[in-house]
Short mmCIF file of C-alpha atoms and ligand atoms in Angstrom, two decimals:
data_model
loop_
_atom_site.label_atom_id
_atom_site.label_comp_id
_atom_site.label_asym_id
_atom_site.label_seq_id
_atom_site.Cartn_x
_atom_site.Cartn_y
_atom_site.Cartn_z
CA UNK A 257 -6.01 3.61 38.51
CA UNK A 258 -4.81 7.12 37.40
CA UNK A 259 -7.35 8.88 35.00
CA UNK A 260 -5.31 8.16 32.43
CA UNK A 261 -6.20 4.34 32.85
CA UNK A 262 -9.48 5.36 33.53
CA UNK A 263 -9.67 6.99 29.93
CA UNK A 264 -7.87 4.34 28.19
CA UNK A 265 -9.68 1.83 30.12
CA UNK A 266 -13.37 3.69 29.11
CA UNK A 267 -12.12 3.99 25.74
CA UNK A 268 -11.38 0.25 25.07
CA UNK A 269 -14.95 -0.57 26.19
CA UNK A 270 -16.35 1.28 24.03
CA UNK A 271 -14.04 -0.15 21.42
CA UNK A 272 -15.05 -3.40 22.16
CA UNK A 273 -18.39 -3.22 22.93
CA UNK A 274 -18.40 -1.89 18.87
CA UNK A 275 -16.96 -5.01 17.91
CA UNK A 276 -14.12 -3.36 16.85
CA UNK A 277 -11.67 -4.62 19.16
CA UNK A 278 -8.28 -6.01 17.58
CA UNK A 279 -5.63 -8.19 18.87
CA UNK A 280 -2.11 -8.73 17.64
CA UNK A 281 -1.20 -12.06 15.45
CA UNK A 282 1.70 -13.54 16.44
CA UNK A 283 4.40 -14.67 13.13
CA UNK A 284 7.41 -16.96 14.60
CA UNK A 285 8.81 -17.00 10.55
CA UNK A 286 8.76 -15.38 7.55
CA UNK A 287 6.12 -14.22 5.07
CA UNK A 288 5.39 -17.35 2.99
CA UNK A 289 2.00 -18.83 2.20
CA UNK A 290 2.57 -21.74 4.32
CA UNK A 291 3.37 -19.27 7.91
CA UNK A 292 2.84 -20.30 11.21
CA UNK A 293 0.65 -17.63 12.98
CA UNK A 294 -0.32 -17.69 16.51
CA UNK A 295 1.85 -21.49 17.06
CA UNK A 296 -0.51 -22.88 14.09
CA UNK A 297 0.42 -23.64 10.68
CA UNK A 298 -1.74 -21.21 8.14
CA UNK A 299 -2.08 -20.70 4.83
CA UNK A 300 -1.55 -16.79 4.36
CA UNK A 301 -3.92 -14.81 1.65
CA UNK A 302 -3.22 -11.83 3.50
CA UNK A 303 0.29 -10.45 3.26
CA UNK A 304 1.58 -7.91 1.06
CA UNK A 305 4.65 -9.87 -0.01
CA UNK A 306 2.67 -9.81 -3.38
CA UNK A 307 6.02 -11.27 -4.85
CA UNK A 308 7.47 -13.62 -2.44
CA UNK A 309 10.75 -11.21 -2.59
CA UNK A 310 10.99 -10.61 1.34
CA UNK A 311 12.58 -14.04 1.79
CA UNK A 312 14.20 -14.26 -1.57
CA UNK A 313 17.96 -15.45 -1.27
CA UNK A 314 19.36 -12.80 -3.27
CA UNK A 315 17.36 -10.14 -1.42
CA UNK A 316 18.23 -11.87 1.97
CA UNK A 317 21.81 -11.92 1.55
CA UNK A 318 22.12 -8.25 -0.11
CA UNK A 319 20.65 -7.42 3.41
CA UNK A 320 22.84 -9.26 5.50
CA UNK A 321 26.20 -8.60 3.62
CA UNK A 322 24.93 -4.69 4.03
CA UNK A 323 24.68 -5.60 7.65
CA UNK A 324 28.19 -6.72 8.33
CA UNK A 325 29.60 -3.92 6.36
CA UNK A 326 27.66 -0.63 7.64
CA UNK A 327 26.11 -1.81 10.96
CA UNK A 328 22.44 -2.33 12.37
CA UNK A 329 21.47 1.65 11.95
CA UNK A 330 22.37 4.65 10.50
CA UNK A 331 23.01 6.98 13.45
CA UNK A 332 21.12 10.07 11.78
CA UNK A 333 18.68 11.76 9.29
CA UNK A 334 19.55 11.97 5.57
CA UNK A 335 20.85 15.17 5.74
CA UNK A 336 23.79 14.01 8.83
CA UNK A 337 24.89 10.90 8.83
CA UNK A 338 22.01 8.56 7.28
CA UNK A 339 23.16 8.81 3.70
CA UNK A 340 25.67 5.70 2.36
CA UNK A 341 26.18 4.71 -0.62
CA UNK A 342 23.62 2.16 -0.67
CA UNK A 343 21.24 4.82 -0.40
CA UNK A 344 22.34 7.24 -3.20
CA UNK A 345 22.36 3.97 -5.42
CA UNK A 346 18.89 2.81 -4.38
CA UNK A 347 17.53 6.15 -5.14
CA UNK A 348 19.29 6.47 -8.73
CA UNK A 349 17.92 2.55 -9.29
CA UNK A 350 14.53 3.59 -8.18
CA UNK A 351 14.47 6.65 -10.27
CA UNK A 352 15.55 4.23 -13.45
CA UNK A 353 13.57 1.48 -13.06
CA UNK A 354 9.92 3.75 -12.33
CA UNK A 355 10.83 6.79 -13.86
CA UNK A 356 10.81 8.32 -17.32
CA UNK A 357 9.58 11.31 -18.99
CA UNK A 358 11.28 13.93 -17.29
CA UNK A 359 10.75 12.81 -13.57
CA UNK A 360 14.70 10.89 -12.94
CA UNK A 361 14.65 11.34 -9.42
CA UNK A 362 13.83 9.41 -6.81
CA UNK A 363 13.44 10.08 -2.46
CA UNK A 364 13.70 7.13 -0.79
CA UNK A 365 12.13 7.79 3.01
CA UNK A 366 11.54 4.94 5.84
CA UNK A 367 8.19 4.38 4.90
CA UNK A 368 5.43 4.95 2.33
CA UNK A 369 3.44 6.38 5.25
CA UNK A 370 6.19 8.82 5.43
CA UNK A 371 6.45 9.63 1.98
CA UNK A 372 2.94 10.16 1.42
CA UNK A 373 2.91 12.55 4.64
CA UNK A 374 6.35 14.32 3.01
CA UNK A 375 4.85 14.93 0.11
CA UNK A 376 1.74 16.44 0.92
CA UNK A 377 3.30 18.35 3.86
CA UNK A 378 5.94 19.73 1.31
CA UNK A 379 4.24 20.42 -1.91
CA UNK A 380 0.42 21.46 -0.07
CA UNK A 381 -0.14 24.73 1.60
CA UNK A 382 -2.50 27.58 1.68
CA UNK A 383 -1.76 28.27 -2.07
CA UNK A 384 -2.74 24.73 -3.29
CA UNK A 385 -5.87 23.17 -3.20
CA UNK A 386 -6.03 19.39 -2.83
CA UNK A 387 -8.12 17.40 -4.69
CA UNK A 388 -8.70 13.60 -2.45
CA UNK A 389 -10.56 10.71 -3.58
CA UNK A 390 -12.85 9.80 -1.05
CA UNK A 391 -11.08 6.10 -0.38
CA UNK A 392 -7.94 7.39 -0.49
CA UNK A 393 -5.44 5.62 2.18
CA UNK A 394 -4.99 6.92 5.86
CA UNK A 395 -1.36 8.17 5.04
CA UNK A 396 -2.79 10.37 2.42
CA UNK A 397 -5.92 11.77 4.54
CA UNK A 398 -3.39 12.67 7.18
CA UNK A 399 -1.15 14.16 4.86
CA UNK A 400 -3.74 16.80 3.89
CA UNK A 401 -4.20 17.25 7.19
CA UNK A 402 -0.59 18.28 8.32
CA UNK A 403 -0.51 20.11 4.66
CA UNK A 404 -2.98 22.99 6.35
CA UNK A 405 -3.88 22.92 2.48
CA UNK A 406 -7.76 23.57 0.87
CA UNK A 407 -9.02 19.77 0.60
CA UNK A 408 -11.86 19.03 -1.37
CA UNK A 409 -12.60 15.54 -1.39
CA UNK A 410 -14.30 13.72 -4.65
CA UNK A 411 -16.99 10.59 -4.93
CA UNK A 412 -14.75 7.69 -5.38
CA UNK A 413 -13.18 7.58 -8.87
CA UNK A 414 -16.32 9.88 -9.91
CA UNK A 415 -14.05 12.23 -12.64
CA UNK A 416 -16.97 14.22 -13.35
CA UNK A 417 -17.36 15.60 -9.98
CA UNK A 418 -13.19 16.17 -10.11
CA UNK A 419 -13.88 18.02 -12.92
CA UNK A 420 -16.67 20.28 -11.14
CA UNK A 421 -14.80 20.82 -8.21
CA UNK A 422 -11.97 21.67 -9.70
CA UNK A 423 -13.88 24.04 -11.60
CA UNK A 424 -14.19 26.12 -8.65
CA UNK A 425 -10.56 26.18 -7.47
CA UNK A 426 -9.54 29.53 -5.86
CA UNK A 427 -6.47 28.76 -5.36
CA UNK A 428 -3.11 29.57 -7.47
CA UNK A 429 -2.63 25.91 -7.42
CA UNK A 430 -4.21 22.50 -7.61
CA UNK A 431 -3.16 19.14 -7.02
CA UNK A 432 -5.20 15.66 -7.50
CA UNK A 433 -4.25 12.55 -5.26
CA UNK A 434 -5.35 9.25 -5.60
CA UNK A 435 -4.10 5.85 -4.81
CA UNK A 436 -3.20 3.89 -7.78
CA UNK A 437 -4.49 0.46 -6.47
CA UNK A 438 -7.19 1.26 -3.73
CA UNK A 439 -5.50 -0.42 -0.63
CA UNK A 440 -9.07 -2.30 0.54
CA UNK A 441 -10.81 -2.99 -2.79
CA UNK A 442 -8.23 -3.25 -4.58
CA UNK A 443 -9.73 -1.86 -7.34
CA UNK A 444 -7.63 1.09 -9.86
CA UNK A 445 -7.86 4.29 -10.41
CA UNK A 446 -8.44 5.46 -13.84
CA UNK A 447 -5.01 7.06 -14.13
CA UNK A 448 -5.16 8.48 -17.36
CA UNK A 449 -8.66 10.03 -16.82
CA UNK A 450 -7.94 11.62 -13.60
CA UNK A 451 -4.49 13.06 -16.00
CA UNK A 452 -6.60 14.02 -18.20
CA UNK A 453 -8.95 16.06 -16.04
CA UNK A 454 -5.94 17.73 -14.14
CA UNK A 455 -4.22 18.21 -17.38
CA UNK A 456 -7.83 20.55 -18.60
CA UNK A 457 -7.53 22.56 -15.13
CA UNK A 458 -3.73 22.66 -15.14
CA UNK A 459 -3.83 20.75 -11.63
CA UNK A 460 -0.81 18.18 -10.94
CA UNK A 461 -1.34 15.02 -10.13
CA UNK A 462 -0.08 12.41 -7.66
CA UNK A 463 -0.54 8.63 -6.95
CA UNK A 464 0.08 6.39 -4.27
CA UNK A 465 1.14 3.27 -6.11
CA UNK A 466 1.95 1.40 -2.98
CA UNK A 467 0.34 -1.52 -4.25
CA UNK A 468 1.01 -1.40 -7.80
CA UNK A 469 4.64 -1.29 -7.63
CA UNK A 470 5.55 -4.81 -8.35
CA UNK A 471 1.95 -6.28 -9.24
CA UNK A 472 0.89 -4.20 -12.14
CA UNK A 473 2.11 -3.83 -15.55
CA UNK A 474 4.08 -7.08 -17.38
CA UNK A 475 7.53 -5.92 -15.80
CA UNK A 476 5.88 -5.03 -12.19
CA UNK A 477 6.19 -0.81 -12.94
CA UNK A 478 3.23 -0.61 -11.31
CA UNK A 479 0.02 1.93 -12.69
CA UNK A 480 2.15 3.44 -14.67
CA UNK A 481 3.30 0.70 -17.16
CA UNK A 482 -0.12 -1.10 -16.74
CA UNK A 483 -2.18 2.72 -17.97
CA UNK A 484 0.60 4.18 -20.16
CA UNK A 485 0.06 7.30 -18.13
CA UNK A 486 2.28 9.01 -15.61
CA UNK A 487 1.03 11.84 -12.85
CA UNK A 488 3.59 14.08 -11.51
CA UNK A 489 4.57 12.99 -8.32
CA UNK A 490 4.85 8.77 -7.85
CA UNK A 491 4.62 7.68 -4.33
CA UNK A 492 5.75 3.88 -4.37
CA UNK A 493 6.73 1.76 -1.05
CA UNK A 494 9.22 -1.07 -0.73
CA UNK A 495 7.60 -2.34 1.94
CA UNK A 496 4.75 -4.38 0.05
CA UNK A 497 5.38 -6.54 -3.47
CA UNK A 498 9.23 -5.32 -2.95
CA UNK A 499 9.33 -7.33 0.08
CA UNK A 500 11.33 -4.90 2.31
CA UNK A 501 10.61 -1.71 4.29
CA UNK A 502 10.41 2.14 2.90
CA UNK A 503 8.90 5.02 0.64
CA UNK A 504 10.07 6.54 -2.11
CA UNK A 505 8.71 9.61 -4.65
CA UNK A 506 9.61 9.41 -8.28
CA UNK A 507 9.46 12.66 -9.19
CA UNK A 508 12.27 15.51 -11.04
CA UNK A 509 15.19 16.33 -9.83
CA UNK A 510 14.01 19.66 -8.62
CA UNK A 511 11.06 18.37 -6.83
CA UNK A 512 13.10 15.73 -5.63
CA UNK A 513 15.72 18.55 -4.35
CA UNK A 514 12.90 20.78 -2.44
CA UNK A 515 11.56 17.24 -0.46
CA UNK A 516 15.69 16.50 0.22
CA UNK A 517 15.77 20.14 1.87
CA UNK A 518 12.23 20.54 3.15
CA UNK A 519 10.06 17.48 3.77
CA UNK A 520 9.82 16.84 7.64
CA UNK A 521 9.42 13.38 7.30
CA UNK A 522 12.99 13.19 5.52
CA UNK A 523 14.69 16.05 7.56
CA UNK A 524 13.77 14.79 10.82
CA UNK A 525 13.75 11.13 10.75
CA UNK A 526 16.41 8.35 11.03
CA UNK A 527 17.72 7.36 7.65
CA UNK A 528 16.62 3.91 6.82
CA UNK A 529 19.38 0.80 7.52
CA UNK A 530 21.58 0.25 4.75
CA UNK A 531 20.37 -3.16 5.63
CA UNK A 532 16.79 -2.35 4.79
CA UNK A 533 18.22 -0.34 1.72
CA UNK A 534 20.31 -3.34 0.37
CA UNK A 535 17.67 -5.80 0.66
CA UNK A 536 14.96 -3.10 -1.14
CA UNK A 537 17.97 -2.40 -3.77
CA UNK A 538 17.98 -6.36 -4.43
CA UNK A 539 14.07 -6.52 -5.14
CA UNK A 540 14.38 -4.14 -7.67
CA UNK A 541 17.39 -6.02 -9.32
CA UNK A 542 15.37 -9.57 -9.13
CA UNK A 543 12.60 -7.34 -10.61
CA UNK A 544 14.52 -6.07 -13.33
CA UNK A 545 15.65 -9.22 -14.21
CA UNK A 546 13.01 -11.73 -13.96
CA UNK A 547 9.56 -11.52 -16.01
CA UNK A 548 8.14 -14.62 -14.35
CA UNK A 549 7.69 -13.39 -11.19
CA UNK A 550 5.30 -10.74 -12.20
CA UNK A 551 3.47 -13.25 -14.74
CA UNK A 552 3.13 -15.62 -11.98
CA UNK A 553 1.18 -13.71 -9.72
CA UNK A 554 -0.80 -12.47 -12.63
CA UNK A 555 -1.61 -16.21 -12.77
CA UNK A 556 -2.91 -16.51 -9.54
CA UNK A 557 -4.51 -13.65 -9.41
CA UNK A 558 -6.66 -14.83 -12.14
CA UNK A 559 -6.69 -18.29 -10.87
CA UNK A 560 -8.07 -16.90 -7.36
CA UNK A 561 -10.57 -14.37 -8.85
CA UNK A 562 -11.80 -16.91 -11.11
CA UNK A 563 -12.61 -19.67 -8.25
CA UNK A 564 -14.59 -16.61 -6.59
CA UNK A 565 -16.31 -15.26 -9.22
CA UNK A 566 -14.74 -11.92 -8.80
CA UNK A 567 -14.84 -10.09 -12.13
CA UNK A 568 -12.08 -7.86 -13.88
CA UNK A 569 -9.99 -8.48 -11.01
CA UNK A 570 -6.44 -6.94 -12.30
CA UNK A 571 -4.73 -6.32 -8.94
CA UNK A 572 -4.03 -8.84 -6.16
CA UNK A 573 -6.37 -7.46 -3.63
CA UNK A 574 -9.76 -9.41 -3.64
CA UNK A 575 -12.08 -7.76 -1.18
CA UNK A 576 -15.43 -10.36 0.07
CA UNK A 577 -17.56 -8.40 1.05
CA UNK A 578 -19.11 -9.23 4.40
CA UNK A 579 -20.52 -5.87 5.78
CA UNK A 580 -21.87 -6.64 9.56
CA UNK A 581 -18.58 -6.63 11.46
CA UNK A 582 -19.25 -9.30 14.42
CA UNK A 583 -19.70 -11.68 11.30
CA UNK A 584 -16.88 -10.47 9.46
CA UNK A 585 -14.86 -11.06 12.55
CA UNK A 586 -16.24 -14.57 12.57
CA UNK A 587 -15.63 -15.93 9.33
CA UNK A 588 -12.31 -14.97 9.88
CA UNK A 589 -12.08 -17.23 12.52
CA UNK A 590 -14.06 -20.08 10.89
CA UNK A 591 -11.47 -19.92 8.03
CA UNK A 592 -8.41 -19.96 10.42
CA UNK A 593 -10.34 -23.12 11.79
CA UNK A 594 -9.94 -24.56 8.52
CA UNK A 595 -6.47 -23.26 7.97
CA UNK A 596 -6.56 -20.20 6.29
CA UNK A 597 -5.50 -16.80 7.47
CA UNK A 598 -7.58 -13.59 6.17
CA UNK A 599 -8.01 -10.69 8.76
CA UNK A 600 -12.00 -9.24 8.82
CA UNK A 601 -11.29 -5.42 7.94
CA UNK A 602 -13.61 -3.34 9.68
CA UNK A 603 -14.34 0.42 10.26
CA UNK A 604 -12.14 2.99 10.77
CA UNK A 605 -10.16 0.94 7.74
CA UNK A 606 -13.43 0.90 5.66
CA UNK A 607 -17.06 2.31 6.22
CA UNK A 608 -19.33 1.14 9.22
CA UNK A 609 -21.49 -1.82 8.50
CA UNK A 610 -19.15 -2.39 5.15
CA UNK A 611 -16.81 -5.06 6.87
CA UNK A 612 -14.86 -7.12 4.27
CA UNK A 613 -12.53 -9.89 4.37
CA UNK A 614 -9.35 -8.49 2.34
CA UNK A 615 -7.65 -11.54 0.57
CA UNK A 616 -4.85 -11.14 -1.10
CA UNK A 617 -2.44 -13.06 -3.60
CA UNK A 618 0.86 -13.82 -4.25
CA UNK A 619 2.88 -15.53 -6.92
CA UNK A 620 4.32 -18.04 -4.09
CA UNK A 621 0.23 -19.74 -3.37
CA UNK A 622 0.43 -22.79 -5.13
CA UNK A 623 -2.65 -23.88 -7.13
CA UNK A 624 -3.48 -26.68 -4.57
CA UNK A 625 -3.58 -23.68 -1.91
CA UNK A 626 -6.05 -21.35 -4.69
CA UNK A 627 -8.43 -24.00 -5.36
CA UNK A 628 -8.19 -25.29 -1.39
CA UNK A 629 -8.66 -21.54 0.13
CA UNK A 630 -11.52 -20.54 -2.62
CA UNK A 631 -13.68 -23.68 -1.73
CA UNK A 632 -13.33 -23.09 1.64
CA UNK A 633 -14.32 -19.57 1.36
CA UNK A 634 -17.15 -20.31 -0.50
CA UNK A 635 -18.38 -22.99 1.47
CA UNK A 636 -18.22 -20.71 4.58
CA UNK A 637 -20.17 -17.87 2.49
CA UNK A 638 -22.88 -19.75 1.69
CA UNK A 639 -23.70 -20.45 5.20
CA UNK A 640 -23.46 -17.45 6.56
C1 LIG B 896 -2.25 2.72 -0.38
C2 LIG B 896 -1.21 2.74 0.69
N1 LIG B 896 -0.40 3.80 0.78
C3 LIG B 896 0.56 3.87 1.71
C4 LIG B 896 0.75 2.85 2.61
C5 LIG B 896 1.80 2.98 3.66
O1 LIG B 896 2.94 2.30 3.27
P1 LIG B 896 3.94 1.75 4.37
O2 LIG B 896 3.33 0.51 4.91
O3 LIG B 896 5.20 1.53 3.61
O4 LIG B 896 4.07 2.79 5.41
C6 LIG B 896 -0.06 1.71 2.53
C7 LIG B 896 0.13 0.55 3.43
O5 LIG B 896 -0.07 0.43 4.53
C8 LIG B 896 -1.07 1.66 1.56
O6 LIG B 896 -1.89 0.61 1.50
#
C-alpha cells in the first residue's frame, strides 16, 4: 500500500470506529414517495423534492425538448459559451417570480453550494465583517472561509447577542447570514428580526432560502412571502422543492452585475445544461400557476407533524431527535425493515451525541403513507 492508502486507510478506521461511517444508497428511479432504494421498494420521507416537481411531465419534457435542441452541455463558463437563451430567461423568471422591492435580478449558478460560496467570496473581504448563525449550512461556513472576511458567529437565532456583536463591528461594513429554513431542524429564522437588527447597525443581510423556496409562503416564495420581510441578498436553489439542479441570488441589478464579473464560482465554472435550466424554468412556471401544490404539502406537513406531536411545525423538515449515533444509525435501519426510508444524520452534519433522524415531507405522501410512516416511527421510539 502507498502511504497514501495507508492514510486513507487509518483515516476510515477511525471514521468507523466513531460510528460515523456512511455508505452510498442506491436509487434505480426517480424521486417519488414510493422509490426503490437499494433493489427494495421504500417509502421516501427523506428527499428534498418537497413538491414532487422533479418528475413532473411538464418539467420533464421542458428538459428533454431543451436537450434535443442545445445538446447534453454547455461547452463553457457563463461568461464564454455557457449562456443560451434559456438561461437569460430563467434568470429574468427567477428575478420576477422572488424578487421585488428593488432587487430584479437574478444569478443563476450550478448549485446553491455555489451560490452561497459566490456570494460570500464576492461581497466578504477584509472590509466586511460577517455576522453567521451558529447552524448555519456547510456552504455558508465555507463561504466565510474562502471570503478571508472578519466572522463572528452568533447563538442560534439569539438576536440579542447579533445585536451585541454587532455592536462592536470595526469594520466599514457588516453583513448578517442566516439560512431561512435551518437545513437539519428545519426550524426558521426570524427574518424580520434579524432585518431589523441589521437595519439599527446599518449591516446587510442575506438568507439562504434553499429550503423555503417552494415550501413556504401560500404561493411557494419561500421566507420571504411567508415573513413579509426581504434581506438584501436571496440565495435560493433549484435543486430542492424546484425539483431540478442549481443556485441562484435574487439580488439588484448592480449586485447582480459585480457576481456576473467577479464571483469565482460563476467565472470559472461550467454553465449549467440548458437541460437542467429548462426543466428548473418549468418548476417555476408550474409554480406560478398552480396554488395546490404548495397547499398540499402544507397539508401534509401538518398531517405528519400532527401524528408526531411535533409542535409549530411550518416547514417540511421534521427533525426526531435521537442523539447517540450507533442508535440513530439503527432506527434507521429498523424503519427501512418496515419500509420506510429516513437517513440517521449524525456529526459533522449536526453536533456530536445530537444524532437525529431528518424526515421530511412532500405534497406527493399520501395520507395512508403519513399515518403508516408516523405509527411506525412511533412504535420504534418507544422502544428504543
Ligand atoms: C441550507 C442549504 N443551503 C445550501 C444548500 C446547497 O444547495 P445545493 O444542494 O443546491 O448545492 C443546501 C443543500 O444541500 C442547504 O440545505
Amino acid at each position: 500500500m502507498s502511504s497514501l492508502d495507508d492514510l486513507a486507510a487509518d483515516r476510515n478506521a477511525a471514521w468507523t470506529g466513531a460510528g460515523l461511517s456512511r455508505t452510498l444508497r442506491e436509487f434505480t428511479g426517480p424521486q417519488e414517495p414510493l422509490a426503490r432504494i437499494d433493489d427494495r421498494d421504500l417509502i421516501l420521507f427523506a428527499s428534498s423534492n418537497y413538491l414532487g416537481l422533479a418528475t413532473h411531465p411538464g418539467v420533464t419534457a421542458a428538459a428533454r425538448a431543451a436537450l434535443g435542441t442545445y445538446g447534453a452541455g454547455s461547452g463553457g463558463s457563463r461568461l464564454t459559451t455557457g449562456t443560451t437563451d434559456l438561461h437569460s430567461g430563467l434568470e429574468r423568471r427567477l428575478a420576477d417570480f422572488f424578487g421585488g422591492g428593488g432587487h430584479d435580478d437574478a444569478v443563476f449558478l450550478a448549485t446553491g453550494y455555489q451560490a452561497n460560496l459566490a456570494v460570500l467570496q464576492t461581497i466578504a473581504g477584509p472590509d466586511v465583517t460577517v455576522y453567521s448563525d451558529s447552524l448555519n449550512h456547510a456552504s455558508i461556513i465555507d463561504g466565510c472561509r474562502l471570503a478571508r472576511a472578519m466572522v463572528r458567529v452568533f447563538p442560534h437565532g439569539d438576536l440579542v447577542a447579533l445585536d451585541r456583536l454587532l455592536g462592536e463591528c470595526a469594520t466599514p461594513y457588516s453583513l448578517v447570514v442566516s439560512d431561512g429554513v435551518f437545513s437539519m431542524d428545519g426550524d426558521l429564522a426570524d427574518l424580520p428580526g434579524l432585518v431589523a437588527v441589521a437595519e439599527r447597525h446599518g449591516a446587510w443581510t442575506m438568507i439562504d432560502d434553499a429550503h423555503g423556496v417552494g415550501t413556504l409562503g401560500a404561493t411557494g416564495r419561500g421566507s420571504v412571502e411567508h415573513h413579509g420581510a426581504r434581506p438584501d441578498l436571496l440565495v435560493g436553489t433549484a435543486s430542492k422543492a424546484l425539483g431540478g439542479e442549481g443556485g441562484f441570488v435574487v439580488c439588484s441589478s448592480t449586485v447582480g452585475t459585480l457576481l456576473r464579473n467577479q464571483a469565482r464560482g460563476f467565472v470559472y465554472s461550467t454553465a449549467p445544461s440548458a437541460a437542467t435550466v429548462a426543466g428548473v424554468r418549468a418548476a417555476v412556471d408550474v409554480l406560478d400557476g398552480t396554488s395546490d401544490l404548495v397547499a398540499r404539502l402544507h397539508a401534509n406537513v401538518r398531517e405528519c407533524a400532527g401524528r408526531l406531536d411535533v409542535r409549530r411545525q411550518v416547514s417540511p423538515i421534521i427533525p426526531v431527535p435521537v442523539g447517540d449515533e450507533g442508535r440513530a444509525v439503527e432506527m434507521s435501519r429498523e424503519l427501512m425493515e418496515r419500509g420506510f426510508f429516513v437517513p440517521p444524520i449524525r456529526w459533522p452534519t449536526v453536533a456530536r451525541g445530537a444524532a437525529i433522524l431528518r424526515v421530511t415531507v412532500s405534497a406527493e405522501h399520501t395520507p395512508e403513507q403519513i399515518r403508516a410512516f408516523a405509527d411506525a416511527l412511533r412504535e420504534l421510539t418507544a422502544r428504543h
